[in-house]
Amino acid sequence: MSTTRLPVSDRSPLLREALLAAAFTADGLLELLGAPAYAALARSETVPALRATRGQSPLDTLVRLFLLQHPVPHARARAALPLAECIEDGWVTHAGDEVRAVVDVRPYSGPEGQDWYIVSDLGCAVGGAGGIGSREEGVVLGVGGASTTLAGITVRTPVASALDIGTGSGIQALHASQHATRVTATDLNPRALEFARLTLALSGAPAADLRLGSLYEPVGTETYDLIVSNPPFVISPGARLTYRDGGMGGDDLCRNLVQQTGDRLNEGGYAHFLANWQHVEGEEWRNRLSSWVPYGCDAWIVQREVQDVTQYAELWLRDSGDHRTDPAEYAARYDAWLDEFEARRTKSVGFGWITLRKSAVAAAGNPSIVIEEWPHAVEQPLGPAVEAHFARQDYLREQDDAGLLAGRFALAAEVVQEQVGLPGAEDPEHVVLRQNRGMRRATKVDTVGAGFAGVCDGTLPAGRILDAIAQLMNEDPVLLRDRTPQAIRLLVEEGFLEPVPSAG
């Protein structure tokens, strides 16, 4: 696979025009296949899609050719594509009466409904014919859950410059091209840079500055307003697979990537990473990650999942198809993974998101570093919630207790209250505030907290609201003012309450 000649993109507008004319788009696929077959294809199950594409339309042909990697008759390919140009440019090949795809071309819907296409190796796009199971060194994967997660958590404010480290098939560079004046994309794998070029060209996006090399090496001392990376974060013995294995000991690749970011971010710029990290015996994992945060940066790190070392080894051995090899070879590889973890005193591995923001306040010695575990469902895209998180941190750093009590707050949109208690009881055992947007958090509050949140509409200062609650509950207003600011601070930090700017 690594020696396959990749297509050229000079005439990609011609191919793009044909794909769009045939409705070879995300919406078109769903309409043709139907929801069950479409969902099955996302699980790499192709039989339902094959049954749904028995027709003779150009869309049937393109799905079979590029997504299912089935040969199609020459006449059908000619009816769906500018065939001579596609053969000459290397998108497809032909032998006898059959035409076959050289690469996987997958429709992808952009954030504003754009019709984009992700180009990857055959059988290596999630939702493609074979799923991910290649053990070849230079393989380039298509878009998957990790890719869409990173795209969703990225802050999408307009910027002058963006950097995509380890671009792969180019999905993050494609997203960045919509709001960055200049996009640079790097990868250690030269084939990945070619695939990124194809993805951008076939999607009708501006070309990126593509550079070969590892991590920040290709960009030297250049700085950016946005940095994103879905790096090869898998913690494994050795670096057998470029697309996933970091090639450094333990979680050193992710640590080095994060630690070197501070010098590459412009003031106010964001960096977003997916990462794995070790849970080491005798060390608190939050402390380990806190040590990764570079000087001058605020950080929000969210652990989404934890696997023990056996689960983790099995996951990635299956990812590369090792479970289909000789049992003795599989056992030897499994044993090597466990030896590596044991040598590093690693008991489990965490997966999650790391967001950094370059901040003058952090550089002055007062960084905001929030490290938490949140395995629950969230609402994507989360980029606006990420930006709001750092704005709230800025606000809270500026406010002492007196400032909080003088501030005005509004209850965030779609926050509901749940009361839990025994049937017929006069008072609930506890009250829960729950978000239906963003992080979809839930937090337990007391009667005062629930009453306070319910009244907040931005019109009255917090202290005035507490005085009224104290009067209703026959409490000492001074004591209530003394003990409530911490609860207000937590509700603001977690996004249940939003500060309302003063009129002046």
mmCIF file of N, CA and C in Angstrom, residues 147-210:
data_model
loop_
_atom_site.group_PDB
_atom_site.id
_atom_site.type_symbol
_atom_site.label_atom_id
_atom_site.label_comp_id
_atom_site.label_asym_id
_atom_site.label_seq_id
_atom_site.Cartn_x
_atom_site.Cartn_y
_atom_site.Cartn_z
ATOM 1 N N SER A 147 -11.161 12.101 15.232
ATOM 2 C CA SER A 147 -11.054 13.278 14.363
ATOM 3 C C SER A 147 -12.224 14.229 14.564
ATOM 4 N N THR A 148 -13.433 13.671 14.598
ATOM 5 C CA THR A 148 -14.602 14.533 14.742
ATOM 6 C C THR A 148 -14.686 15.123 16.149
ATOM 7 N N THR A 149 -14.217 14.383 17.155
ATOM 8 C CA THR A 149 -14.171 14.923 18.511
ATOM 9 C C THR A 149 -13.277 16.155 18.580
ATOM 10 N N LEU A 150 -12.073 16.041 18.019
ATOM 11 C CA LEU A 150 -11.149 17.174 18.049
ATOM 12 C C LEU A 150 -11.713 18.358 17.270
ATOM 13 N N ALA A 151 -12.300 18.088 16.120
ATOM 14 C CA ALA A 151 -12.900 19.178 15.342
ATOM 15 C C ALA A 151 -14.005 19.862 16.124
ATOM 16 N N GLY A 152 -14.767 19.083 16.905
ATOM 17 C CA GLY A 152 -15.878 19.645 17.653
ATOM 18 C C GLY A 152 -15.472 20.480 18.846
ATOM 19 N N ILE A 153 -14.350 20.141 19.495
ATOM 20 C CA ILE A 153 -13.957 20.893 20.698
ATOM 21 C C ILE A 153 -13.125 22.126 20.361
ATOM 22 N N THR A 154 -12.755 22.305 19.111
ATOM 23 C CA THR A 154 -11.882 23.410 18.735
ATOM 24 C C THR A 154 -12.649 24.731 18.686
ATOM 25 N N VAL A 155 -12.050 25.756 19.262
ATOM 26 C CA VAL A 155 -12.627 27.107 19.211
ATOM 27 C C VAL A 155 -12.481 27.634 17.788
ATOM 28 N N ARG A 156 -13.592 28.101 17.213
ATOM 29 C CA ARG A 156 -13.619 28.462 15.794
ATOM 30 C C ARG A 156 -13.707 29.960 15.555
ATOM 31 N N THR A 157 -13.075 30.776 16.360
ATOM 32 C CA THR A 157 -13.036 32.206 16.093
ATOM 33 C C THR A 157 -12.086 32.479 14.923
ATOM 34 N N PRO A 158 -12.341 33.523 14.125
ATOM 35 C CA PRO A 158 -11.441 33.845 13.014
ATOM 36 C C PRO A 158 -10.028 34.146 13.516
ATOM 37 N N VAL A 159 -9.033 33.572 12.847
ATOM 38 C CA VAL A 159 -7.636 33.772 13.243
ATOM 39 C C VAL A 159 -6.799 34.005 11.994
ATOM 40 N N ALA A 160 -5.617 34.565 12.223
ATOM 41 C CA ALA A 160 -4.710 34.803 11.103
ATOM 42 C C ALA A 160 -3.963 33.540 10.717
ATOM 43 N N SER A 161 -3.612 32.709 11.721
ATOM 44 C CA SER A 161 -2.767 31.557 11.423
ATOM 45 C C SER A 161 -3.184 30.352 12.254
ATOM 46 N N ALA A 162 -3.137 29.169 11.626
ATOM 47 C CA ALA A 162 -3.472 27.921 12.312
ATOM 48 C C ALA A 162 -2.459 26.861 11.920
ATOM 49 N N LEU A 163 -2.183 25.961 12.860
ATOM 50 C CA LEU A 163 -1.223 24.879 12.654
ATOM 51 C C LEU A 163 -1.880 23.559 13.014
ATOM 52 N N ASP A 164 -1.829 22.599 12.087
ATOM 53 C CA ASP A 164 -2.339 21.245 12.315
ATOM 54 C C ASP A 164 -1.149 20.304 12.354
ATOM 55 N N ILE A 165 -0.857 19.759 13.534
ATOM 56 C CA ILE A 165 0.307 18.882 13.719
ATOM 57 C C ILE A 165 -0.137 17.430 13.571
ATOM 58 N N GLY A 166 0.519 16.691 12.672
ATOM 59 C CA GLY A 166 0.117 15.323 12.405
ATOM 60 C C GLY A 166 -1.186 15.296 11.637
ATOM 61 N N THR A 167 -1.206 15.953 10.504
ATOM 62 C CA THR A 167 -2.466 16.227 9.798
ATOM 63 C C THR A 167 -3.161 14.985 9.268
ATOM 64 N N GLY A 168 -2.410 13.910 8.975
ATOM 65 C CA GLY A 168 -3.050 12.704 8.451
ATOM 66 C C GLY A 168 -3.754 12.997 7.142
ATOM 67 N N SER A 169 -5.038 12.656 7.055
ATOM 68 C CA SER A 169 -5.797 12.887 5.826
ATOM 69 C C SER A 169 -6.251 14.329 5.673
ATOM 70 N N GLY A 170 -5.957 15.187 6.658
ATOM 71 C CA GLY A 170 -6.186 16.620 6.500
ATOM 72 C C GLY A 170 -7.491 17.159 7.036
ATOM 73 N N ILE A 171 -8.197 16.390 7.851
ATOM 74 C CA ILE A 171 -9.519 16.832 8.304
ATOM 75 C C ILE A 171 -9.439 18.089 9.162
ATOM 76 N N GLN A 172 -8.440 18.184 10.064
ATOM 77 C CA GLN A 172 -8.349 19.365 10.921
ATOM 78 C C GLN A 172 -7.919 20.594 10.111
ATOM 79 N N ALA A 173 -7.025 20.401 9.157
ATOM 80 C CA ALA A 173 -6.629 21.514 8.293
ATOM 81 C C ALA A 173 -7.817 22.002 7.466
ATOM 82 N N LEU A 174 -8.674 21.073 7.048
ATOM 83 C CA LEU A 174 -9.861 21.432 6.282
ATOM 84 C C LEU A 174 -10.788 22.302 7.117
ATOM 85 N N HIS A 175 -11.048 21.915 8.348
ATOM 86 C CA HIS A 175 -11.869 22.743 9.230
ATOM 87 C C HIS A 175 -11.225 24.111 9.448
ATOM 88 N N ALA A 176 -9.918 24.116 9.715
ATOM 89 C CA ALA A 176 -9.234 25.380 10.010
ATOM 90 C C ALA A 176 -9.261 26.323 8.819
ATOM 91 N N SER A 177 -9.290 25.776 7.612
ATOM 92 C CA SER A 177 -9.267 26.626 6.414
ATOM 93 C C SER A 177 -10.491 27.525 6.316
ATOM 94 N N GLN A 178 -11.535 27.211 7.082
ATOM 95 C CA GLN A 178 -12.759 28.000 7.020
ATOM 96 C C GLN A 178 -12.691 29.260 7.883
ATOM 97 N N HIS A 179 -11.747 29.321 8.825
ATOM 98 C CA HIS A 179 -11.698 30.500 9.699
ATOM 99 C C HIS A 179 -10.283 30.997 9.958
ATOM 100 N N ALA A 180 -9.292 30.429 9.284
ATOM 101 C CA ALA A 180 -7.904 30.879 9.424
ATOM 102 C C ALA A 180 -7.415 31.409 8.077
ATOM 103 N N THR A 181 -6.770 32.549 8.090
ATOM 104 C CA THR A 181 -6.236 33.124 6.855
ATOM 105 C C THR A 181 -5.136 32.251 6.277
ATOM 106 N N ARG A 182 -4.305 31.702 7.155
ATOM 107 C CA ARG A 182 -3.178 30.869 6.722
ATOM 108 C C ARG A 182 -3.175 29.582 7.534
ATOM 109 N N VAL A 183 -3.104 28.432 6.852
ATOM 110 C CA VAL A 183 -3.099 27.128 7.515
ATOM 111 C C VAL A 183 -1.809 26.398 7.165
ATOM 112 N N THR A 184 -1.109 25.948 8.199
ATOM 113 C CA THR A 184 0.076 25.111 8.030
ATOM 114 C C THR A 184 -0.249 23.732 8.567
ATOM 115 N N ALA A 185 0.131 22.697 7.836
ATOM 116 C CA ALA A 185 -0.129 21.320 8.269
ATOM 117 C C ALA A 185 1.162 20.521 8.159
ATOM 118 N N THR A 186 1.466 19.755 9.201
ATOM 119 C CA THR A 186 2.695 18.970 9.215
ATOM 120 C C THR A 186 2.379 17.498 9.433
ATOM 121 N N ASP A 187 3.317 16.651 9.024
ATOM 122 C CA ASP A 187 3.216 15.228 9.319
ATOM 123 C C ASP A 187 4.577 14.593 9.105
ATOM 124 N N LEU A 188 4.842 13.550 9.885
ATOM 125 C CA LEU A 188 6.076 12.782 9.738
ATOM 126 C C LEU A 188 6.021 11.873 8.511
ATOM 127 N N ASN A 189 4.814 11.571 8.057
ATOM 128 C CA ASN A 189 4.588 10.652 6.941
ATOM 129 C C ASN A 189 4.355 11.455 5.665
ATOM 130 N N PRO A 190 5.246 11.378 4.678
ATOM 131 C CA PRO A 190 5.052 12.177 3.455
ATOM 132 C C PRO A 190 3.767 11.816 2.721
ATOM 133 N N ARG A 191 3.314 10.568 2.817
ATOM 134 C CA ARG A 191 2.059 10.189 2.166
ATOM 135 C C ARG A 191 0.883 10.922 2.804
ATOM 136 N N ALA A 192 0.952 11.165 4.112
ATOM 137 C CA ALA A 192 -0.123 11.887 4.782
ATOM 138 C C ALA A 192 -0.254 13.295 4.225
ATOM 139 N N LEU A 193 0.859 13.945 3.952
ATOM 140 C CA LEU A 193 0.796 15.294 3.389
ATOM 141 C C LEU A 193 0.136 15.269 2.018
ATOM 142 N N GLU A 194 0.406 14.228 1.237
ATOM 143 C CA GLU A 194 -0.242 14.115 -0.066
ATOM 144 C C GLU A 194 -1.742 13.894 0.087
ATOM 145 N N PHE A 195 -2.140 13.079 1.054
ATOM 146 C CA PHE A 195 -3.562 12.864 1.282
ATOM 147 C C PHE A 195 -4.235 14.149 1.757
ATOM 148 N N ALA A 196 -3.560 14.900 2.621
ATOM 149 C CA ALA A 196 -4.135 16.172 3.073
ATOM 150 C C ALA A 196 -4.324 17.118 1.892
ATOM 151 N N ARG A 197 -3.355 17.145 0.987
ATOM 152 C CA ARG A 197 -3.482 17.982 -0.209
ATOM 153 C C ARG A 197 -4.699 17.571 -1.032
ATOM 154 N N LEU A 198 -4.915 16.258 -1.180
ATOM 155 C CA LEU A 198 -6.058 15.759 -1.943
ATOM 156 C C LEU A 198 -7.375 16.107 -1.265
ATOM 157 N N THR A 199 -7.425 15.943 0.060
ATOM 158 C CA THR A 199 -8.647 16.260 0.803
ATOM 159 C C THR A 199 -9.033 17.725 0.625
ATOM 160 N N LEU A 200 -8.075 18.616 0.757
ATOM 161 C CA LEU A 200 -8.361 20.041 0.625
ATOM 162 C C LEU A 200 -8.786 20.379 -0.806
ATOM 163 N N ALA A 201 -8.083 19.829 -1.772
ATOM 164 C CA ALA A 201 -8.390 20.154 -3.163
ATOM 165 C C ALA A 201 -9.758 19.631 -3.566
ATOM 166 N N LEU A 202 -10.062 18.372 -3.203
ATOM 167 C CA LEU A 202 -11.334 17.784 -3.605
ATOM 168 C C LEU A 202 -12.500 18.420 -2.858
ATOM 169 N N SER A 203 -12.243 19.022 -1.704
ATOM 170 C CA SER A 203 -13.290 19.693 -0.935
ATOM 171 C C SER A 203 -13.489 21.143 -1.358
ATOM 172 N N GLY A 204 -12.680 21.618 -2.292
ATOM 173 C CA GLY A 204 -12.810 23.001 -2.734
ATOM 174 C C GLY A 204 -12.289 24.006 -1.731
ATOM 175 N N ALA A 205 -11.396 23.571 -0.839
ATOM 176 C CA ALA A 205 -10.847 24.443 0.201
ATOM 177 C C ALA A 205 -9.513 25.028 -0.256
ATOM 178 N N PRO A 206 -9.094 26.148 0.337
ATOM 179 C CA PRO A 206 -7.781 26.699 0.001
ATOM 180 C C PRO A 206 -6.667 25.714 0.348
ATOM 181 N N ALA A 207 -5.604 25.760 -0.417
ATOM 182 C CA ALA A 207 -4.456 24.897 -0.146
ATOM 183 C C ALA A 207 -3.779 25.311 1.151
ATOM 184 N N ALA A 208 -3.166 24.330 1.827
ATOM 185 C CA ALA A 208 -2.425 24.595 3.060
ATOM 186 C C ALA A 208 -0.927 24.560 2.785
ATOM 187 N N ASP A 209 -0.179 25.139 3.695
ATOM 188 C CA ASP A 209 1.283 25.066 3.662
ATOM 189 C C ASP A 209 1.663 23.730 4.297
ATOM 190 N N LEU A 210 2.037 22.744 3.491
ATOM 191 C CA LEU A 210 2.285 21.376 3.955
ATOM 192 C C LEU A 210 3.776 21.178 4.195
#
